[in-house]
Amino acid sequence: MPLDPICKKIISRDTEYFSDYGGKNYYFCSSECKHKFDALEKSVIRLKRNLSEKEKISFGKLKRDIIKPGICTLCGACAASCEYITIKDEKPELIGPCKACGVCYYQCPRTITTEEGLIGSFRYAYAAQSAIPEIKGQDGGVVTSLLLYALDEGLIDCAVVTVHSEEEPWKPVPIVAKTREEILKSSGSIYSHSMTLEALMSAVKQGMNSVAFVGTSCNIDAVTKMQKSSYGFLHLFMRAKVLKLGLFCMDTFAYEGIKAVLESYGITLDNVDAMKIRKGKFEVALKDGKEHIFELSEFDEYRSSSCRFCTDLTAENSDISFGGVGSPRGYTTVLARSAIGYEIFNEAIDNGYIEARQLTDDELEKVLNLAKMKKVQMYDLHRRQKT
């Protein structure tokens, strides 16, 4: 005897209430149960249609990312949303053709697919560039321009930034920048970790009341904990307001490692004008105008071990996040998150320091896709440890 899938009552096949879904007949005790079932299946069909216009995701991806590594919670969401998935031997299993509609993957509680889950909450997304001709930034020079605006207007007393060591070219040195010249020296990216927290503590101890702090997600998270911690630092951070400016970050590398790889190709760091990681490549521009492009894999052994555990591409705990992903070349992607971050960024636009437009959906999608790769690193690590 069939079971009503809504109320779970056993009923006769002679019932006048039934529906065909996916080539299978479902039987109901009443019109109310049939109506609920039909409404539910229409929602699933609508979801599948919506997802079909996006990335094709098959059951195989769910198996690779969630089931095989042992991350599955056995909640049954995948089986409930697809007639060709069942739970067998305490694991989801595909028992029919997969149309790669993505429903099973998007309903799984262990996958990270929502916009907020991937890059955190934000008020507005921009593609921006500096409006100040003298600024030579990494992408659009927006962080430097914003710092200059805040300093010129007296909104900050100083900025904690990273500059190049004068003794060892391209070695990161965190400083407390109090002048326009010091801020300009900090423009451009350095792909080695900078211990900016020491500089921040120094600024607070010096009595700086308003500090802009520039750092990657790990350093931004440390500042956030210090601001909230009751174990020793809270009294210091009650004296100073910190504007957290987060930098998109996929990886950092040991300084000596970068130096070794480049020197193996006859490139010395004092001849390097700029570095850029773009689309899986490590781009190095020399002062003589030449450019060298390396596979990022050549630097793998020097990748910071902590980066293998990090799942935050966009510095989600910052007031504003900045990165080169999504926006066209020469522009910076900006995610204004907090109220103060949104206000100060738009004030910089209004006062002619920055030019910006809304980030398009396609551009934001590029950020989400890279963020997704970063988020599932822990699953990949779990899988490697089990094999």
Short mmCIF file of C-alpha atoms in Angstrom, two decimals, residues 6-232:
data_model
loop_
_atom_site.label_atom_id
_atom_site.label_comp_id
_atom_site.label_asym_id
_atom_site.label_seq_id
_atom_site.Cartn_x
_atom_site.Cartn_y
_atom_site.Cartn_z
CA ILE A 6 2.78 14.61 3.14
CA CYS A 7 0.86 13.23 6.11
CA LYS A 8 2.56 9.76 6.03
CA LYS A 9 -0.76 7.87 6.14
CA ILE A 10 -1.08 4.51 4.38
CA ILE A 11 -3.73 4.79 1.69
CA SER A 12 -5.25 2.84 -1.18
CA ARG A 13 -4.04 3.19 -4.77
CA ASP A 14 -7.70 3.74 -5.68
CA THR A 15 -7.62 7.22 -4.17
CA GLU A 16 -8.73 9.96 -6.51
CA TYR A 17 -5.84 12.17 -5.40
CA PHE A 18 -2.52 11.40 -7.07
CA SER A 19 0.28 13.18 -8.96
CA ASP A 20 2.98 12.13 -11.38
CA TYR A 21 6.43 13.54 -10.66
CA GLY A 22 9.63 12.44 -12.37
CA GLY A 23 7.89 9.42 -13.86
CA LYS A 24 6.66 8.18 -10.49
CA ASN A 25 3.11 8.23 -9.10
CA TYR A 26 2.44 9.69 -5.66
CA TYR A 27 -0.85 9.04 -3.83
CA PHE A 28 -2.63 11.24 -1.28
CA CYS A 29 -5.41 10.92 1.26
CA SER A 30 -6.96 14.29 0.48
CA SER A 31 -6.92 17.28 -1.85
CA GLU A 32 -5.07 19.27 0.84
CA CYS A 33 -2.11 16.84 0.85
CA LYS A 34 -2.06 16.74 -2.94
CA HIS A 35 -2.07 20.54 -3.09
CA LYS A 36 0.83 20.76 -0.63
CA PHE A 37 2.83 18.21 -2.61
CA ASP A 38 2.17 19.93 -5.95
CA ALA A 39 3.17 23.30 -4.50
CA LEU A 40 6.38 21.82 -3.11
CA GLU A 41 7.32 20.16 -6.39
CA LYS A 42 6.62 23.37 -8.31
CA SER A 43 9.07 25.10 -6.00
CA VAL A 44 11.70 22.44 -6.69
CA ILE A 45 11.08 22.72 -10.44
CA ARG A 46 11.37 26.52 -10.23
CA LEU A 47 14.61 26.20 -8.26
CA LYS A 48 16.02 23.77 -10.80
CA ARG A 49 15.10 26.13 -13.64
CA ASN A 50 16.79 29.01 -11.85
CA LEU A 51 19.93 27.02 -11.16
CA SER A 52 20.09 25.70 -14.70
CA GLU A 53 20.81 29.23 -15.84
CA LYS A 54 23.91 29.27 -13.65
CA GLU A 55 26.76 26.87 -13.00
CA LYS A 56 26.08 23.19 -13.81
CA ILE A 57 26.61 21.21 -10.61
CA SER A 58 26.17 17.43 -10.59
CA PHE A 59 25.74 14.90 -7.79
CA GLY A 60 29.39 14.04 -8.44
CA LYS A 61 30.48 17.38 -6.98
CA LEU A 62 28.40 16.76 -3.87
CA LYS A 63 30.03 13.35 -3.59
CA ARG A 64 33.55 14.74 -4.00
CA ASP A 65 33.17 17.76 -1.71
CA ILE A 66 30.87 16.47 1.01
CA ILE A 67 30.09 12.74 0.96
CA LYS A 68 33.50 11.18 0.29
CA PRO A 69 35.43 13.31 2.83
CA GLY A 70 32.91 12.32 5.53
CA ILE A 71 31.38 15.78 5.95
CA CYS A 72 27.80 14.67 5.20
CA THR A 73 25.40 15.14 8.14
CA LEU A 74 22.82 12.63 6.85
CA CYS A 75 20.13 15.30 7.04
CA GLY A 76 18.52 13.94 3.86
CA ALA A 77 18.12 17.33 2.13
CA CYS A 78 19.61 15.99 -1.11
CA ALA A 79 17.32 12.95 -1.15
CA ALA A 80 14.30 15.08 -0.30
CA SER A 81 14.96 17.43 -3.22
CA CYS A 82 15.76 14.82 -5.90
CA GLU A 83 13.86 11.66 -6.74
CA TYR A 84 17.07 10.02 -7.98
CA ILE A 85 18.97 10.29 -4.70
CA THR A 86 18.44 7.93 -1.79
CA ILE A 87 20.21 7.21 1.50
CA LYS A 88 21.92 3.84 1.43
CA ASP A 89 24.37 2.47 4.01
CA GLU A 90 24.28 5.87 5.76
CA LYS A 91 25.39 7.73 2.64
CA PRO A 92 23.52 9.57 -0.13
CA GLU A 93 23.59 7.57 -3.35
CA LEU A 94 22.53 8.39 -6.89
CA ILE A 95 20.06 5.80 -8.27
CA GLY A 96 19.05 7.47 -11.52
CA PRO A 97 20.23 9.94 -14.17
CA CYS A 98 21.75 13.18 -12.90
CA LYS A 99 20.80 16.31 -14.84
CA ALA A 100 23.36 18.51 -13.03
CA CYS A 101 20.61 20.87 -11.88
CA GLY A 102 22.56 21.64 -8.70
CA VAL A 103 19.61 21.34 -6.31
CA CYS A 104 21.22 18.65 -4.14
CA TYR A 105 24.40 20.72 -3.80
CA TYR A 106 22.62 23.97 -3.06
CA GLN A 107 20.37 22.39 -0.40
CA CYS A 108 23.20 20.66 1.46
CA PRO A 109 23.92 22.37 4.81
CA ARG A 110 27.64 21.70 4.43
CA THR A 111 28.13 23.47 1.10
CA ILE A 112 28.76 27.20 1.03
CA THR A 113 26.76 28.75 -1.79
CA THR A 114 25.03 31.90 -0.57
CA GLU A 115 26.52 35.30 -1.29
CA GLU A 116 26.83 36.15 2.41
CA GLY A 117 28.27 32.74 3.21
CA LEU A 118 31.00 33.22 0.62
CA ILE A 119 32.09 36.84 1.13
CA GLY A 120 30.27 38.03 4.25
CA SER A 121 27.70 40.78 4.57
CA PHE A 122 28.19 44.11 2.80
CA ARG A 123 26.16 47.20 2.01
CA TYR A 124 27.42 47.95 -1.48
CA ALA A 125 29.94 46.63 -4.01
CA TYR A 126 31.97 48.93 -6.24
CA ALA A 127 34.54 48.90 -9.01
CA ALA A 128 36.78 51.84 -8.15
CA GLN A 129 40.05 53.56 -8.96
CA SER A 130 42.06 56.42 -7.54
CA ALA A 131 41.34 59.90 -8.88
CA ILE A 132 44.77 61.12 -7.72
CA PRO A 133 47.30 61.01 -10.61
CA GLU A 134 50.39 60.58 -8.39
CA ILE A 135 49.17 57.28 -6.90
CA LYS A 136 50.61 54.11 -8.37
CA GLY A 137 48.62 51.38 -6.66
CA GLN A 138 48.37 47.62 -7.07
CA ASP A 139 45.06 47.67 -8.93
CA GLY A 140 43.16 50.92 -8.70
CA GLY A 141 45.15 52.54 -5.88
CA VAL A 142 41.93 52.90 -3.90
CA VAL A 143 43.27 51.98 -0.44
CA THR A 144 45.99 54.61 -0.69
CA SER A 145 43.52 57.26 -1.89
CA LEU A 146 41.10 56.47 0.93
CA LEU A 147 43.88 56.76 3.51
CA LEU A 148 44.97 60.09 2.09
CA TYR A 149 41.41 61.40 2.25
CA ALA A 150 40.99 60.26 5.86
CA LEU A 151 44.33 61.80 6.87
CA ASP A 152 43.74 65.08 5.01
CA GLU A 153 40.32 65.48 6.63
CA GLY A 154 41.59 64.65 10.11
CA LEU A 155 39.41 61.55 10.34
CA ILE A 156 42.41 59.43 11.34
CA ASP A 157 45.55 60.23 13.32
CA CYS A 158 47.59 57.56 11.55
CA ALA A 159 47.43 54.43 9.43
CA VAL A 160 49.00 51.05 10.09
CA VAL A 161 50.37 50.00 6.70
CA THR A 162 53.15 47.89 5.19
CA VAL A 163 56.13 49.23 3.24
CA HIS A 164 59.21 47.67 1.61
CA SER A 165 62.32 47.21 3.73
CA GLU A 166 65.11 49.54 2.63
CA GLU A 167 67.75 46.92 3.46
CA GLU A 168 66.02 43.91 1.89
CA PRO A 169 63.92 44.84 -1.17
CA TRP A 170 60.32 43.53 -1.08
CA LYS A 171 60.55 42.36 2.51
CA PRO A 172 57.43 43.65 4.34
CA VAL A 173 57.85 46.13 7.17
CA PRO A 174 54.77 47.36 9.10
CA ILE A 175 54.81 51.03 10.08
CA VAL A 176 52.62 53.63 11.74
CA ALA A 177 52.17 56.14 8.91
CA LYS A 178 51.43 59.68 10.07
CA THR A 179 52.22 61.63 6.92
CA ARG A 180 51.10 61.72 3.30
CA GLU A 181 54.57 60.60 2.18
CA GLU A 182 54.55 57.54 4.41
CA ILE A 183 51.13 56.51 3.13
CA LEU A 184 52.24 56.88 -0.49
CA LYS A 185 55.22 54.60 0.23
CA SER A 186 52.81 51.83 1.24
CA SER A 187 50.98 51.56 -2.10
CA GLY A 188 51.17 48.23 -3.94
CA SER A 189 50.94 44.64 -2.67
CA ILE A 190 53.58 42.50 -1.01
CA TYR A 191 52.87 38.76 -1.05
CA SER A 192 54.63 37.95 2.22
CA HIS A 193 52.98 38.11 5.62
CA SER A 194 53.34 41.39 7.51
CA MET A 195 53.13 41.48 11.33
CA THR A 196 50.99 44.60 11.43
CA LEU A 197 49.55 43.94 14.89
CA GLU A 198 52.77 45.11 16.55
CA ALA A 199 52.48 48.43 14.72
CA LEU A 200 48.83 48.74 15.74
CA MET A 201 49.65 48.18 19.40
CA SER A 202 52.40 50.78 19.10
CA ALA A 203 49.95 53.31 17.62
CA VAL A 204 47.43 52.72 20.43
CA LYS A 205 50.13 53.02 23.11
CA GLN A 206 51.27 56.29 21.51
CA GLY A 207 47.82 57.67 22.20
CA MET A 208 46.47 57.65 18.65
CA ASN A 209 42.71 58.03 18.97
CA SER A 210 41.69 57.11 15.41
CA VAL A 211 43.67 54.52 13.48
CA ALA A 212 43.19 53.08 10.00
CA PHE A 213 44.44 49.50 9.89
CA VAL A 214 45.25 47.80 6.58
CA GLY A 215 45.64 44.03 6.57
CA THR A 216 44.57 40.65 5.23
CA SER A 217 41.75 38.62 6.76
CA CYS A 218 43.91 36.93 9.40
CA ASN A 219 45.17 40.26 10.74
CA ILE A 220 41.72 41.83 10.52
CA ASP A 221 40.36 38.89 12.57
CA ALA A 222 43.06 39.46 15.19
CA VAL A 223 42.07 43.12 15.52
CA THR A 224 38.40 42.14 15.81
CA LYS A 225 39.20 39.74 18.66
CA MET A 226 41.33 42.33 20.43
CA GLN A 227 38.46 44.81 20.22
CA LYS A 228 36.10 42.32 21.85
CA SER A 229 38.43 40.43 24.18
CA SER A 230 38.22 40.81 27.93
CA TYR A 231 41.63 39.22 28.36
CA GLY A 232 44.09 42.08 28.50
#
